[in-house]
PDB file of C-alpha atoms in Angstrom:
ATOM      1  CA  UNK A  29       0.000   0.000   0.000  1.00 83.00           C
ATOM      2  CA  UNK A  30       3.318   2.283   0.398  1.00 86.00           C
ATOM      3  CA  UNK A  31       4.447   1.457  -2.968  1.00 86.00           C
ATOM      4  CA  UNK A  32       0.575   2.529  -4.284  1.00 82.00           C
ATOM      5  CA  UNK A  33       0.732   5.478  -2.088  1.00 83.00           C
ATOM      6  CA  UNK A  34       3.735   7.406  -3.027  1.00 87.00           C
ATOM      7  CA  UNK A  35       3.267   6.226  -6.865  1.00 86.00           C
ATOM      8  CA  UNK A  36       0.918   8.227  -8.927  1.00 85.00           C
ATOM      9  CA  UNK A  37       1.341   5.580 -11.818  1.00 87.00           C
ATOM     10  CA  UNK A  38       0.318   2.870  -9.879  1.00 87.00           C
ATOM     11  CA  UNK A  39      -1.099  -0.303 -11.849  1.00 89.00           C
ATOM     12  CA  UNK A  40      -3.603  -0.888  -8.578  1.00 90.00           C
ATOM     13  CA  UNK A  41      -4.437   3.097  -9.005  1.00 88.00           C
ATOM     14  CA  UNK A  42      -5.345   2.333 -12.421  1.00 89.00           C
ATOM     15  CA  UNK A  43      -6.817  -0.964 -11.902  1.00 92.00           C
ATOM     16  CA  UNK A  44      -9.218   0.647  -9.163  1.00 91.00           C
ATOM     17  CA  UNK A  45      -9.809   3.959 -11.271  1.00 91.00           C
ATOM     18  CA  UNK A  46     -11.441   1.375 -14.016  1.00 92.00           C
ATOM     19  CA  UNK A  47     -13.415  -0.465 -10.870  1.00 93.00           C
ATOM     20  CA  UNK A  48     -14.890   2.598  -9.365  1.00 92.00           C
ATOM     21  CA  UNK A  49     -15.802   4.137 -13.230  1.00 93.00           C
ATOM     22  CA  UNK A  50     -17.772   0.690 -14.390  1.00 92.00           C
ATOM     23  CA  UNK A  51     -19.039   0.354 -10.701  1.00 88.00           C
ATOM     24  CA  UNK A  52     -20.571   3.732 -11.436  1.00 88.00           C
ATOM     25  CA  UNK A  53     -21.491   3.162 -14.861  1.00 90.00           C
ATOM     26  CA  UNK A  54     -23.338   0.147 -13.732  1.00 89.00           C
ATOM     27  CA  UNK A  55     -25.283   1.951 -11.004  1.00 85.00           C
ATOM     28  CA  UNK A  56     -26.088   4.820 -13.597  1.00 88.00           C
ATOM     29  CA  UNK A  57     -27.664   2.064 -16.744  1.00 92.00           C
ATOM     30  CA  UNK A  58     -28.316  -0.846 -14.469  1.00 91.00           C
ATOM     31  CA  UNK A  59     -31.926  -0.957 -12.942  1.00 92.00           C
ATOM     32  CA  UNK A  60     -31.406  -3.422 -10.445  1.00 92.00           C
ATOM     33  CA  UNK A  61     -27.962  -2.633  -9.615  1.00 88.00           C
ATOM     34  CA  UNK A  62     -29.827   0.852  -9.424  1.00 87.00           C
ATOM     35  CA  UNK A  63     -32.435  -0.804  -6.819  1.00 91.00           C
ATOM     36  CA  UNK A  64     -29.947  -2.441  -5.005  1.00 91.00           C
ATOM     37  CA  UNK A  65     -27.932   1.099  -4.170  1.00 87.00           C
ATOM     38  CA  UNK A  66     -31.357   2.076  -3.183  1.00 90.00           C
ATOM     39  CA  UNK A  67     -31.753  -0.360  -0.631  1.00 92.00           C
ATOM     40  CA  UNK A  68     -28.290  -0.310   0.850  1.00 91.00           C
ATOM     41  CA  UNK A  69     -28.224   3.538   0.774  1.00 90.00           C
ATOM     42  CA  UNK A  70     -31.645   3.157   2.704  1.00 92.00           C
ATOM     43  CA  UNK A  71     -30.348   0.612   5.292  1.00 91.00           C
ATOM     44  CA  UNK A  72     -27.210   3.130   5.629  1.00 90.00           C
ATOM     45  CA  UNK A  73     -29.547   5.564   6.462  1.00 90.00           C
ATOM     46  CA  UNK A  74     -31.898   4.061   8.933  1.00 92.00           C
ATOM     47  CA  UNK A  75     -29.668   0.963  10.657  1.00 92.00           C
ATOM     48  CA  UNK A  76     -29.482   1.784  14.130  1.00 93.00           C
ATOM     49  CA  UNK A  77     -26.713   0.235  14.716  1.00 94.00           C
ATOM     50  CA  UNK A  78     -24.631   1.988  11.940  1.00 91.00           C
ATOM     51  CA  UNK A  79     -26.217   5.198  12.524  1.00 91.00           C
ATOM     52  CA  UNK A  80     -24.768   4.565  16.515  1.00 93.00           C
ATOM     53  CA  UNK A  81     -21.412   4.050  14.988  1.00 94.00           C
ATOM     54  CA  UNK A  82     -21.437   6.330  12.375  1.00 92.00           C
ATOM     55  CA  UNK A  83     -22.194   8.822  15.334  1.00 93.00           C
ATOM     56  CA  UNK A  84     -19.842   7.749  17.975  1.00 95.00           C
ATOM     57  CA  UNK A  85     -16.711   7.881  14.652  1.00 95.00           C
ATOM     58  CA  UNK A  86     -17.593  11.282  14.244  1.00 94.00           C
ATOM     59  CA  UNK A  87     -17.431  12.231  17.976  1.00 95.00           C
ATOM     60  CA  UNK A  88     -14.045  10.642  17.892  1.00 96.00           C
ATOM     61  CA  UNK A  89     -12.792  11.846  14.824  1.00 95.00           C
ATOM     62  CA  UNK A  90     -14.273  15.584  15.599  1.00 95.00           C
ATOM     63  CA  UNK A  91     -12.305  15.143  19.325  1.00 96.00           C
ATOM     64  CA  UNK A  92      -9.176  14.114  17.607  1.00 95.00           C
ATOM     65  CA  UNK A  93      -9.064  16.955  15.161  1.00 94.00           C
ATOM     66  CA  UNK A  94      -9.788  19.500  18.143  1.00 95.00           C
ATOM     67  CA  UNK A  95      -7.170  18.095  19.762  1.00 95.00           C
ATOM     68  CA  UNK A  96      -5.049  18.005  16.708  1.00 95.00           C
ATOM     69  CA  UNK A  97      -6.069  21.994  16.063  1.00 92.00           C
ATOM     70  CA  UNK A  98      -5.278  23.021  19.763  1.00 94.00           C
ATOM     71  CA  UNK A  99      -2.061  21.419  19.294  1.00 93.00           C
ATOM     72  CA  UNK A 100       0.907  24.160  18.814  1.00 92.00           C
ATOM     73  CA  UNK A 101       2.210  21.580  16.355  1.00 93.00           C
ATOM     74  CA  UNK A 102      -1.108  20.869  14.201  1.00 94.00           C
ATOM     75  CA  UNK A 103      -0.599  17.844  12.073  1.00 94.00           C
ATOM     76  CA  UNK A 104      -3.993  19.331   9.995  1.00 94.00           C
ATOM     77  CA  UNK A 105      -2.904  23.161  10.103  1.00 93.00           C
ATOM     78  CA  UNK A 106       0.684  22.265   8.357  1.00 94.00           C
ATOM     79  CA  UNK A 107      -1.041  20.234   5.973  1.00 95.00           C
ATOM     80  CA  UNK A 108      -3.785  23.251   5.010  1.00 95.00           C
ATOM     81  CA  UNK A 109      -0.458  25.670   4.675  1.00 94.00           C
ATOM     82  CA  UNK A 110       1.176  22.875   2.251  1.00 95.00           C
ATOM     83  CA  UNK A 111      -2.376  22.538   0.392  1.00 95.00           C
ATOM     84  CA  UNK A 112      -2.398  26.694   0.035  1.00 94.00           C
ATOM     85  CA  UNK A 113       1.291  26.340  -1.256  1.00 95.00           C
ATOM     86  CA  UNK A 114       0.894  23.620  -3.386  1.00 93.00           C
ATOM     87  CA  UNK A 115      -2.309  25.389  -4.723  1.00 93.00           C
ATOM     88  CA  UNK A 116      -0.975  28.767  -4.772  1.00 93.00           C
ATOM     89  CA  UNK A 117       2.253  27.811  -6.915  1.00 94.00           C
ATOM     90  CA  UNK A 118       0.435  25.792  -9.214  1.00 93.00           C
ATOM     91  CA  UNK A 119      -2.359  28.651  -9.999  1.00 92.00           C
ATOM     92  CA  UNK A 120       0.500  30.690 -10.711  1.00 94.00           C
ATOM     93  CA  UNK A 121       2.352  28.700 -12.880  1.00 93.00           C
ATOM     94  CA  UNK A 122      -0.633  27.369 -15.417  1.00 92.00           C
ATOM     95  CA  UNK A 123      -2.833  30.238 -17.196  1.00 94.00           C
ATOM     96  CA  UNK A 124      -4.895  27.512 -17.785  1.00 94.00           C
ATOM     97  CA  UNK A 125      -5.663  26.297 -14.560  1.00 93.00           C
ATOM     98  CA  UNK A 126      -6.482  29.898 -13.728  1.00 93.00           C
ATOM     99  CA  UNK A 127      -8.888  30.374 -16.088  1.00 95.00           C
ATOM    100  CA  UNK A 128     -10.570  26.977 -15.253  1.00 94.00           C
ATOM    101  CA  UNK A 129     -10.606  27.728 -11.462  1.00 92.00           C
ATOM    102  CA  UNK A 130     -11.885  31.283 -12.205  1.00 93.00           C
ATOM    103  CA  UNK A 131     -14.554  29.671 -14.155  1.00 94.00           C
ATOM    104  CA  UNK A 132     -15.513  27.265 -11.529  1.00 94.00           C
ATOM    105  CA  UNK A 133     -15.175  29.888  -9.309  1.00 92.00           C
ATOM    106  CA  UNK A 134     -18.061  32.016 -11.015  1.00 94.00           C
ATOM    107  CA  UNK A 135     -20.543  29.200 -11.517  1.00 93.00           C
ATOM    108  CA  UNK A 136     -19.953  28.550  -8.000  1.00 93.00           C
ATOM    109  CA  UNK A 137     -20.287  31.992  -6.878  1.00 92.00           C
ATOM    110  CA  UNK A 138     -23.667  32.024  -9.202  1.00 92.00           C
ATOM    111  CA  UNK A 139     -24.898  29.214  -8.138  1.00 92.00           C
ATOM    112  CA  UNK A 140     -24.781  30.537  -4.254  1.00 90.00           C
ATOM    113  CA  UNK A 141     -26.020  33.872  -4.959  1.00 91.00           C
ATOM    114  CA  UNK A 142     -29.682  32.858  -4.397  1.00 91.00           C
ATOM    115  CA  UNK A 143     -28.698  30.926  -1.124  1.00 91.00           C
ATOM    116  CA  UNK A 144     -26.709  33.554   0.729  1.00 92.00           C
ATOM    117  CA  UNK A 145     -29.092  36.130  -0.172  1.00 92.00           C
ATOM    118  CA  UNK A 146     -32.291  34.975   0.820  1.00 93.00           C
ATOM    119  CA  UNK A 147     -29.887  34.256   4.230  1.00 94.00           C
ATOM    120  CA  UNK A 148     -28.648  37.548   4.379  1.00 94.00           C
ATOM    121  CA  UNK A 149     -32.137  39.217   3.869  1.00 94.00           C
ATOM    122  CA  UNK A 150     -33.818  36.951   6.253  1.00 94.00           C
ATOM    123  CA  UNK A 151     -31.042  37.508   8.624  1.00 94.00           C
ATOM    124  CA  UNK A 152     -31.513  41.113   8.315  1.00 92.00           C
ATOM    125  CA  UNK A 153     -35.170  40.814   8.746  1.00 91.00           C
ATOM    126  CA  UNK A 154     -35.072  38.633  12.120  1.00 91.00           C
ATOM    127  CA  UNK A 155     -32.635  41.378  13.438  1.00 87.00           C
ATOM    128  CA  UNK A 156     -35.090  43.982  12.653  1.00 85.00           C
ATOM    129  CA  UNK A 157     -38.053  41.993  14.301  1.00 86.00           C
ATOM    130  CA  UNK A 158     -35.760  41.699  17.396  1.00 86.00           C
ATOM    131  CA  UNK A 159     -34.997  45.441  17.716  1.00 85.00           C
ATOM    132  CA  UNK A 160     -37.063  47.463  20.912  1.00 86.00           C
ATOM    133  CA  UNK A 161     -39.149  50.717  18.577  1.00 86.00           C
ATOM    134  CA  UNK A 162     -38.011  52.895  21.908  1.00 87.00           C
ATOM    135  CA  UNK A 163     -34.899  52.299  21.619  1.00 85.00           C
ATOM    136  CA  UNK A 164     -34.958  52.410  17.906  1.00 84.00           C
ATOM    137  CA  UNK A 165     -36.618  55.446  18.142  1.00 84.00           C
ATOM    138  CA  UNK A 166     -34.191  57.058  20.429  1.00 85.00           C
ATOM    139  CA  UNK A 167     -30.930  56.028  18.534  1.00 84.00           C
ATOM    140  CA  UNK A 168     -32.823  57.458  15.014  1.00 83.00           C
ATOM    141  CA  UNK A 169     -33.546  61.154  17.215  1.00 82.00           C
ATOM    142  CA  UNK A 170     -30.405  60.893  18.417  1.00 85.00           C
ATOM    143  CA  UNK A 171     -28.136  60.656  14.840  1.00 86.00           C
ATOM    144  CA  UNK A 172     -29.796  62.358  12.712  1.00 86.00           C
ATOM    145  CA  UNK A 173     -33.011  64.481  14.699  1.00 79.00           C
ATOM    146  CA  UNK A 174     -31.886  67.438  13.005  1.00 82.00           C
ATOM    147  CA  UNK A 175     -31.997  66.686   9.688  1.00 86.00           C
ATOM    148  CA  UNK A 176     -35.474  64.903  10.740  1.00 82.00           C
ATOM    149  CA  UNK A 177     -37.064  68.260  12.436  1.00 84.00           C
ATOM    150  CA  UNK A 178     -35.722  70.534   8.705  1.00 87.00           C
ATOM    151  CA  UNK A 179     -37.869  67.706   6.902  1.00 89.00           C
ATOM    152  CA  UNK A 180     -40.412  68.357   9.427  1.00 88.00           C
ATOM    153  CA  UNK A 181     -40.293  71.613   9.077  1.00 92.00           C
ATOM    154  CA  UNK A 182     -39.377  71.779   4.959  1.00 92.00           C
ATOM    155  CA  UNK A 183     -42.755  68.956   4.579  1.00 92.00           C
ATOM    156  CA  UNK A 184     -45.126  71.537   6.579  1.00 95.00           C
ATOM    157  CA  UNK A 185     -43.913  74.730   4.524  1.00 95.00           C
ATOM    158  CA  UNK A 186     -44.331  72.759   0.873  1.00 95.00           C
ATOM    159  CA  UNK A 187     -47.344  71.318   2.034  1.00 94.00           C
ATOM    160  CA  UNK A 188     -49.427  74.529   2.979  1.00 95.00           C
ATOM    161  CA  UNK A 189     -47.989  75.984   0.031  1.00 95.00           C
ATOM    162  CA  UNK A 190     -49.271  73.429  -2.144  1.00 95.00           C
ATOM    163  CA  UNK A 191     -52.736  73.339  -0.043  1.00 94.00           C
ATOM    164  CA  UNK A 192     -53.048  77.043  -0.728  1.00 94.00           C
ATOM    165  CA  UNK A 193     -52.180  76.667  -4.390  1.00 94.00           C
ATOM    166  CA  UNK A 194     -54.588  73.860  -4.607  1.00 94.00           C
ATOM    167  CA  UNK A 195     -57.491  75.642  -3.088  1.00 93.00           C
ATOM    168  CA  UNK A 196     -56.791  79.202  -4.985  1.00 91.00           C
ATOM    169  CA  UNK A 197     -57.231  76.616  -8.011  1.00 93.00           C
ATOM    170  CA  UNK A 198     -60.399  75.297  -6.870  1.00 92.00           C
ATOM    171  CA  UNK A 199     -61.828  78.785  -5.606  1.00 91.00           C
ATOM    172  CA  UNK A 200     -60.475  80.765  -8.706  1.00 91.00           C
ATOM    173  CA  UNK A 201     -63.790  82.188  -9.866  1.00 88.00           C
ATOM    174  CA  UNK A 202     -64.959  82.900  -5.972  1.00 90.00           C
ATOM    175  CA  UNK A 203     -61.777  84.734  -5.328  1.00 87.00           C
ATOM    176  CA  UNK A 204     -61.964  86.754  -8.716  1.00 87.00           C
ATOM    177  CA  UNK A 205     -65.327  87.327  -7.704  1.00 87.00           C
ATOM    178  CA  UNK A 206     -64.102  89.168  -4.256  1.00 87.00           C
ATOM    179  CA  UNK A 207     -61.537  90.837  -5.914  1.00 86.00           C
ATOM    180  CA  UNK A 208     -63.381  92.434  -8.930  1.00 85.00           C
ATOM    181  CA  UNK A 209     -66.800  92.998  -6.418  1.00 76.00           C
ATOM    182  CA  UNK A 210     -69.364  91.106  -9.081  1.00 62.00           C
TER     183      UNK A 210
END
């Protein structure tokens, strides 16, 4: 398992690569092979006894890794800085690559959009819901009450001005009326 391990070229890499492709082939054009996913992926799901051990090897695998990330000397942390390296070096190096991964990138980012803004808005909502109208109220006189009481003040003006216009409009021929003396 060494030898397969450190050797990209493998002949068991290979001969496993062609398993696992006609394995899914077979599950993708084979009805009862199909079926038979079916019922192991529902007896995955609702065994008790694997869901009990699926759940106690996450526990210990999500204990080790906190462990492993509290450590000074993080087995996980020097392998993310390696990945970033080794990811960083080869993005650089291959135009190609670039343009792929900005690609992905973007159909990723697209695809999300729709997700992480119906989050964000109902996020925003909830934190409105949760905020005290006193307090609200308060905070809003306090920033910007001046520039509130000139709209006040601004509204009030323009409005008579357009209630007087308004009613000299309506009234024209009673005012004309009390001007001339007819």
């Amino acid at each position: 398992m060494a030898d397969v391990a450190a050797n990209p070229q493998h002949a068991l890499r290979a001969q496993f690569d062609v398993a696992v492709q006609r394995y899914i082939e077979r599950l993708r054009s084979d009805p009862e092979w199909a079926r038979k996913g079916e019922e192991i992926r529902t007896w995955l799901q609702t065994d008790t006894t694997v869901g009990g051990y699926v759940q106690a090897l996450w526990l210990d695998l999500r204990g080790a890794l906190r462990r492993d990330l509290a450590d000074a000397d993080s087995v996980v942390a020097r392998q993310v800085g390696k990945l970033g390296l080794w990811l960083g070096e080869s993005l650089a190096g291959d135009a190609a690559l670039r343009q792929s991964f900005n690609d992905r990138l973007e159909r990723w980012a697209q695809g999300l959009a729709p997700d992480v803004s119906a989050f964000i808005a109902q996020h925003i909502e909830d934190t409105v819901r949760r905020w005290d109208t006193e307090a609200m109220t308060q905070l809003i006189e306090l920033n910007i009450g001046k520039d509130l009481q000139y709209i006040r003040i601004n509204g009030t003006v323009v409005g008579g001005l357009i209630g007087l216009v308004l009613f000299a409009v309506s009234h024209v021929g009673e005012i004309w009326r009390a001007v001339v003396g007819s």
